mmCIF file of C-alpha atoms in Angstrom:
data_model
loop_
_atom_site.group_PDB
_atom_site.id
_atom_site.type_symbol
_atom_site.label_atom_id
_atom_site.label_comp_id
_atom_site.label_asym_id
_atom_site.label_seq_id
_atom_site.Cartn_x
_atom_site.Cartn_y
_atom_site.Cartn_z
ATOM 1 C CA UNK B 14 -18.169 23.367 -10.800
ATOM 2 C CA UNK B 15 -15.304 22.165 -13.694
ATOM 3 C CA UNK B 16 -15.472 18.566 -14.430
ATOM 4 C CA UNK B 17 -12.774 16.697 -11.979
ATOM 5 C CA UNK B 18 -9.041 16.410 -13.267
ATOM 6 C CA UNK B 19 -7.252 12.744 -13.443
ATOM 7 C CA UNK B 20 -4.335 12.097 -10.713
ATOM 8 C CA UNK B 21 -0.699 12.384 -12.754
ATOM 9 C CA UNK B 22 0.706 9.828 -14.261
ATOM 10 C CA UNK B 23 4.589 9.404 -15.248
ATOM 11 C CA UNK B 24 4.378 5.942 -16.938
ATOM 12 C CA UNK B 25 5.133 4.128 -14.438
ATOM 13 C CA UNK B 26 0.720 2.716 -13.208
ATOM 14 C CA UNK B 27 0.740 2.084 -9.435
ATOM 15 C CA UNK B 28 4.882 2.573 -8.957
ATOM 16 C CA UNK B 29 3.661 6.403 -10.074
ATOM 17 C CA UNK B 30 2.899 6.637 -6.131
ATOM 18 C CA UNK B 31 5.255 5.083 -2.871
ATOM 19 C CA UNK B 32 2.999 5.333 -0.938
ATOM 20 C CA UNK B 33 -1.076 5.590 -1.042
ATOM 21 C CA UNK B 34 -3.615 5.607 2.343
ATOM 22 C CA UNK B 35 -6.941 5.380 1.009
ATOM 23 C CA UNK B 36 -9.256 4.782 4.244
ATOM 24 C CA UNK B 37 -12.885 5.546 4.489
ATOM 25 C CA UNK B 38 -14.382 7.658 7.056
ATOM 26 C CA UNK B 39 -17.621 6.871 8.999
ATOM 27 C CA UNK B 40 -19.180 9.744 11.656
ATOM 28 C CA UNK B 41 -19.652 8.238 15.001
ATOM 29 C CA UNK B 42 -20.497 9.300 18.217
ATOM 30 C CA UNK B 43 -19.738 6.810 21.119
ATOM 31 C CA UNK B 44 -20.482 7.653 24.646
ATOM 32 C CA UNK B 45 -19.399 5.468 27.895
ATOM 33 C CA UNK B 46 -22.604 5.410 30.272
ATOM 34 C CA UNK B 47 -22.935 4.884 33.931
ATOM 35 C CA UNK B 48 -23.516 1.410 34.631
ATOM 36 C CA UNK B 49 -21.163 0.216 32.292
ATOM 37 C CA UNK B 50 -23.182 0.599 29.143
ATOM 38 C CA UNK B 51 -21.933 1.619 25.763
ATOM 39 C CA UNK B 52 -23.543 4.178 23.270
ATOM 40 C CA UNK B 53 -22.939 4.406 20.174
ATOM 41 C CA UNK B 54 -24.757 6.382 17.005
ATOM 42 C CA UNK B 55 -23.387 6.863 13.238
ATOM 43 C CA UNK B 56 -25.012 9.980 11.628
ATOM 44 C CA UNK B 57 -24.410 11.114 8.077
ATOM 45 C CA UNK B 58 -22.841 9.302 5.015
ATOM 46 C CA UNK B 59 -19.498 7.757 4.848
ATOM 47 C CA UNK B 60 -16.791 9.486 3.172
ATOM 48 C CA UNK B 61 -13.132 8.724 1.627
ATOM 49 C CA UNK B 62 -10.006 10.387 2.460
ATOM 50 C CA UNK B 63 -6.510 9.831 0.753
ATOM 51 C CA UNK B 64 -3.171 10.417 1.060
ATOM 52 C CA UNK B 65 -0.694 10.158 -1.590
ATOM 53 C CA UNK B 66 2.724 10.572 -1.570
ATOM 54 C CA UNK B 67 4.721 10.422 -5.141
ATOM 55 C CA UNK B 68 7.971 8.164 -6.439
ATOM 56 C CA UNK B 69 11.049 10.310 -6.189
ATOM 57 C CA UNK B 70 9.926 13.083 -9.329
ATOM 58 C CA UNK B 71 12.930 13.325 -12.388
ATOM 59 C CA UNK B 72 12.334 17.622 -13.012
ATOM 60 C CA UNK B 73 9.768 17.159 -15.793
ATOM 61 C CA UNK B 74 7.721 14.733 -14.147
ATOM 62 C CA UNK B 75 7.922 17.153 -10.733
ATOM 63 C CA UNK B 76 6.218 19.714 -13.746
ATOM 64 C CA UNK B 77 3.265 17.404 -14.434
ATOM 65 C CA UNK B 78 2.883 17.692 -10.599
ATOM 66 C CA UNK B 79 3.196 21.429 -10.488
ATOM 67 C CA UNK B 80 0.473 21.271 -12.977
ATOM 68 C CA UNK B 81 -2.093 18.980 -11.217
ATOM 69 C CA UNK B 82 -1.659 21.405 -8.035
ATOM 70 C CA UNK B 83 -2.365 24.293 -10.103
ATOM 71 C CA UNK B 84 -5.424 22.948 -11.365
ATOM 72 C CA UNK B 85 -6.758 20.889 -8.261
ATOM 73 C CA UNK B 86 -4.782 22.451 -5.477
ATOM 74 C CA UNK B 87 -6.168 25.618 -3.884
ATOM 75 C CA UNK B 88 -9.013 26.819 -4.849
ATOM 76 C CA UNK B 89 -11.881 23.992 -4.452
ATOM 77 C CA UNK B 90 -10.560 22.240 -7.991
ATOM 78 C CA UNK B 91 -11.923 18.857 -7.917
ATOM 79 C CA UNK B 92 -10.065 15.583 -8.857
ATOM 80 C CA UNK B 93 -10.893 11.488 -8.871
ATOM 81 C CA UNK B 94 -9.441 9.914 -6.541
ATOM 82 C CA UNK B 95 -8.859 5.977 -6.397
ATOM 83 C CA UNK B 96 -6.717 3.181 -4.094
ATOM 84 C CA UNK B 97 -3.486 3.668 -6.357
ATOM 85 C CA UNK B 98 -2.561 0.031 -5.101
ATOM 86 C CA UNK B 99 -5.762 -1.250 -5.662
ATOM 87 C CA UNK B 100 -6.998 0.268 -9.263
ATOM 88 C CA UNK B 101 -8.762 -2.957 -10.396
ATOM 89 C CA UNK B 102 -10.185 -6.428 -8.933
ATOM 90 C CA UNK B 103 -7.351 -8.227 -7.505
ATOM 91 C CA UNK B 104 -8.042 -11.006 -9.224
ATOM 92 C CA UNK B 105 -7.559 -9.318 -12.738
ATOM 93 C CA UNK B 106 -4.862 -6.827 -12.099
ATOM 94 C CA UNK B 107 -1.905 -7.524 -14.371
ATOM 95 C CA UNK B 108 -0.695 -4.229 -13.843
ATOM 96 C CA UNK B 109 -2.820 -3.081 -17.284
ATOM 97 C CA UNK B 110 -5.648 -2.021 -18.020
ATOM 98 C CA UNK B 111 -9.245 -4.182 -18.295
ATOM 99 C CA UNK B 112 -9.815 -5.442 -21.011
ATOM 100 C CA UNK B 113 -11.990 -8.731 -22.603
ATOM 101 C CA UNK B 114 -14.959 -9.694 -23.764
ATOM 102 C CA UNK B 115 -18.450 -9.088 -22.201
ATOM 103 C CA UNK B 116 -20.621 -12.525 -21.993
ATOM 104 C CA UNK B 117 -22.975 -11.105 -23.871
ATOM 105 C CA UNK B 118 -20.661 -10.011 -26.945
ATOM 106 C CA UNK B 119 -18.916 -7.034 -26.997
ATOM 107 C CA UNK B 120 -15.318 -4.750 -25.420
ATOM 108 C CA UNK B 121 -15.459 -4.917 -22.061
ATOM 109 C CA UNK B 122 -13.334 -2.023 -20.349
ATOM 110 C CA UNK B 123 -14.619 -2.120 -16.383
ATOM 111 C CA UNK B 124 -17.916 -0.737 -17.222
ATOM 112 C CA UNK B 125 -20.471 -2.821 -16.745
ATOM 113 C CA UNK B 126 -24.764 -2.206 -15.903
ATOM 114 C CA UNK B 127 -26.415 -1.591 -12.972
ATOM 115 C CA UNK B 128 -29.042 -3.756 -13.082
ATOM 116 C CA UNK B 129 -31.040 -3.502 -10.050
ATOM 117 C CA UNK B 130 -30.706 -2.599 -6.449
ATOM 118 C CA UNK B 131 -32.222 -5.107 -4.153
ATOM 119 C CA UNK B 132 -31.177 -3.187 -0.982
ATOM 120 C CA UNK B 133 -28.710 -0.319 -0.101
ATOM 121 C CA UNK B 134 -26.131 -2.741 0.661
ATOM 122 C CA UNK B 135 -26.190 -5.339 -2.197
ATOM 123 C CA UNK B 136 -26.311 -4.437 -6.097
ATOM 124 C CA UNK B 137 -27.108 -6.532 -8.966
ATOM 125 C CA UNK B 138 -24.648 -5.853 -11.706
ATOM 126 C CA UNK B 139 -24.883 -6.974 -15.763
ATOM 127 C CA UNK B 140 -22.547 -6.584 -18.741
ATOM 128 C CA UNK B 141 -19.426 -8.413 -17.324
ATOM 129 C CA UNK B 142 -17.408 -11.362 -18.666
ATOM 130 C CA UNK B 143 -18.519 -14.561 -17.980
ATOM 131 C CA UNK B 144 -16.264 -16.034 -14.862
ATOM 132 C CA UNK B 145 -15.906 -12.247 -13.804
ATOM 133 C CA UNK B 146 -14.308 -12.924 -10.145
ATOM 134 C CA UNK B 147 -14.383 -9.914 -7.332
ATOM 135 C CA UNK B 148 -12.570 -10.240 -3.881
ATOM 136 C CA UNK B 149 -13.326 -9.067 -0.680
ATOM 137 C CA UNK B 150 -11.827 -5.981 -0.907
ATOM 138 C CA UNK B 151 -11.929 -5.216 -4.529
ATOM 139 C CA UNK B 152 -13.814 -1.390 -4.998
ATOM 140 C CA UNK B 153 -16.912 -0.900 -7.236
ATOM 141 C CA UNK B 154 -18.033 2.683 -7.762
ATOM 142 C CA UNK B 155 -21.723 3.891 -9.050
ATOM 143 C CA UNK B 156 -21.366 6.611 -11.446
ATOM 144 C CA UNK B 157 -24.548 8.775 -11.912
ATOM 145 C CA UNK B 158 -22.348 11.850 -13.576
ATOM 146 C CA UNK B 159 -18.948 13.258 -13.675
ATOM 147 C CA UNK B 160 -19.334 15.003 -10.539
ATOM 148 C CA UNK B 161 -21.746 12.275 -8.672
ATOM 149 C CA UNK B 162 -19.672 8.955 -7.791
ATOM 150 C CA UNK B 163 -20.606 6.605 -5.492
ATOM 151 C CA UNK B 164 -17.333 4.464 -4.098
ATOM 152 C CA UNK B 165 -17.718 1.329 -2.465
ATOM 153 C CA UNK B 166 -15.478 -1.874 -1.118
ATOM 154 C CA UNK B 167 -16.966 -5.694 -1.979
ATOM 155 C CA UNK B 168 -17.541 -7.614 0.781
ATOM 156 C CA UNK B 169 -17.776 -11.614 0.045
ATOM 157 C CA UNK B 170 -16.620 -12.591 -2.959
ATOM 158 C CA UNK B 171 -18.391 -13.118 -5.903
ATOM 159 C CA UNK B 172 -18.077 -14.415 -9.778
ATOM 160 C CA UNK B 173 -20.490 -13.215 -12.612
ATOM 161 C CA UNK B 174 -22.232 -16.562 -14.053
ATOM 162 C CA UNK B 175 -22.231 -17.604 -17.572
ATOM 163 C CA UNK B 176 -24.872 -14.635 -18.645
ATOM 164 C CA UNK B 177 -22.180 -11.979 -17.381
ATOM 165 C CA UNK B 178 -24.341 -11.053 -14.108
ATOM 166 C CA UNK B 179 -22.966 -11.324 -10.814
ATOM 167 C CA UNK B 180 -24.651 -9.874 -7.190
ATOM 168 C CA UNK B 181 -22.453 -7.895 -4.851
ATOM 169 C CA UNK B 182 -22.696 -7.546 -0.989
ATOM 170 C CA UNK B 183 -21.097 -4.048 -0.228
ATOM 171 C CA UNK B 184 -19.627 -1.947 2.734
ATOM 172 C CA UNK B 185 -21.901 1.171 3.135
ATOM 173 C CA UNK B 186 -25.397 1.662 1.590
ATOM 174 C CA UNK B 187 -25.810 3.406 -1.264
ATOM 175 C CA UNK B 188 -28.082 6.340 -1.202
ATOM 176 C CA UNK B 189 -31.113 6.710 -3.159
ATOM 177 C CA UNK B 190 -29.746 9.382 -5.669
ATOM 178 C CA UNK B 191 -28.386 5.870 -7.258
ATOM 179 C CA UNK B 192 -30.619 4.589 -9.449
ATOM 180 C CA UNK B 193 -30.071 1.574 -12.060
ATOM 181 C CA UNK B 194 -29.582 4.527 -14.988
ATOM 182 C CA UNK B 195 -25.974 4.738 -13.063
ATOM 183 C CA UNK B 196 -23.017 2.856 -14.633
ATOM 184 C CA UNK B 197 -20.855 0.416 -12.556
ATOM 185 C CA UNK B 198 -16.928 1.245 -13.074
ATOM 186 C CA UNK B 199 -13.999 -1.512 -11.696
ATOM 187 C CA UNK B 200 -11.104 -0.075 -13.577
ATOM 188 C CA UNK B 201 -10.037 2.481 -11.416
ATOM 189 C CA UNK B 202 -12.983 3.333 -9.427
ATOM 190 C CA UNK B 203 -13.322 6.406 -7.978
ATOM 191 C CA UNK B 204 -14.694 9.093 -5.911
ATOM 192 C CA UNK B 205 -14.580 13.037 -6.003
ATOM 193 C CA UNK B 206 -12.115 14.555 -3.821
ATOM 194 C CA UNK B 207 -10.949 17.783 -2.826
ATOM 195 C CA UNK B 208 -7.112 18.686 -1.515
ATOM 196 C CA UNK B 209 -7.217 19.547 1.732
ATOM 197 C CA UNK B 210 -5.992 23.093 2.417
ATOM 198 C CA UNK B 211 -2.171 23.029 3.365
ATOM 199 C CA UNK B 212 -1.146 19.634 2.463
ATOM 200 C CA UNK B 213 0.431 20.213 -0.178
ATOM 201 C CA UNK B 214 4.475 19.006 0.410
ATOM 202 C CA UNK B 215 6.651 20.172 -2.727
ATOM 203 C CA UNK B 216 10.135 20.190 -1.174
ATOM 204 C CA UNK B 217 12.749 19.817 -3.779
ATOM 205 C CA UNK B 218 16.188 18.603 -2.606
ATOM 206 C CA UNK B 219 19.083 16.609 -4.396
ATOM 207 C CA UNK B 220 17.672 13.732 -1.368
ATOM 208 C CA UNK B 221 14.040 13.953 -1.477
ATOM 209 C CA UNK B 222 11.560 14.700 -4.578
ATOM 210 C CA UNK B 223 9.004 12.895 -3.600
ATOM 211 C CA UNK B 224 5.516 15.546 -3.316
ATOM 212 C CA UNK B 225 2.579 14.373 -0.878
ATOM 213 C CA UNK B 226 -0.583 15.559 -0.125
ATOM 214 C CA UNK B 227 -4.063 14.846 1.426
ATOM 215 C CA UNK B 228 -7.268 14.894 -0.212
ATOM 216 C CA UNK B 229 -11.326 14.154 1.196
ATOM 217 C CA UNK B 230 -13.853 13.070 -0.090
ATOM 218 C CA UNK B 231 -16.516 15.872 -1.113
ATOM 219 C CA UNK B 232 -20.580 15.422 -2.324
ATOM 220 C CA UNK B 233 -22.133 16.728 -5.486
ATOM 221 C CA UNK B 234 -26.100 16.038 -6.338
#
């Protein structure tokens, strides 16, 4: 399997997209028993799915999108996929990139240590500014390679203390493939995705340019 392809960009950061539904998916059974009693059982992991639908596309930018379907569009291509309205913590999105200094010296970029794992649902994570602030909300992903992402949403918030560590409460567990060689990732953290077969909208009209499609979520390991 190729190494995953970046979404296209035109220049223009999260305007690139009007509209982005980036929802996570949880398997669930529920089953409404005599005697008015409830059911319920969740199986399986929790998965993303996405759906993205462009600005209006000037003919060479509708190109680079020509070109991203070509490469991730039909025959089980592979591409990262991230909440295009939500690329970084709130708290430190000024519409550019991450960028600062890590408390412990050093370019920080949104990479940052996994330090330990005290539980599925709460990682310890090192190497971020001092004064790092995360929302409820905000997405972390675990990165063990390319292909192997782990995507996650914060769930209280948090701020790293003056040693650039900070530990995070988060909405599914992570599974034990994770280990604390993985890097942490909060500029544009993502997850592997596939386009889902016949999504793909390209109509080109002097009214509407604007290309969607859907995408989900797929496991490497």
């Amino acid at each position: 399997m190729a190494d995953p392809i970046s979404l296209p960009t035109y220049g223009g950061g999260r305007r690139d997209w009007t509209e982005c539904k980036f929802d996570p998916v949880r398997p669930r059974d529920t089953n409404q028993m005599e005697g008015r009693r409830t059911e319920a059982q969740t199986f399986g992991t929790a998965y993303w799915t996405a759906r993205y639908l462009s600005k209006p596309l000037l003919r060479p930018e509708y190109g680079l999108m020509d070109a991203f379907m070509m490469r991730a569009g039909d025959d089980g291509e592979t591409f990262l996929a991230y909440d295009a309205f939500r690329p970084r913590p709130i708290a430190h999105d000024t519409g550019f990139p991450l960028a600062g200094t890590k408390a412990g010296g050093g370019a920080f970029n949104g990479q940052a240590v996994l330090q330990s794992i005290p539980d599925s649902r709460t990682i310890v994570v090192s190497g971020l500014p001092a004064a790092f602030q995360l929302s409820p909300g905000d997405y972390v992903e675990i990165r063990k390679t390319v292909l192997v992402r782990s995507l996650h949403r914060i769930m209280a918030p948090a701020t790293s203390n003056g040693s650039g560590v900070v530990t995070l409460s988060i909405k599914y567990g992570l599974d034990a493939i994770f280990t604390t060689a993985s890097t942490v990732h909060f500029e544009k953290p993502s997850c592997t995705m596939q386009i889902d077969p016949g999504s793909y909208d390209g109509t080109k009209s002097w009214a509407s340019r604007s290309p969607s499609f859907t995408a989900t979520e797929v496991f490497f390991s």
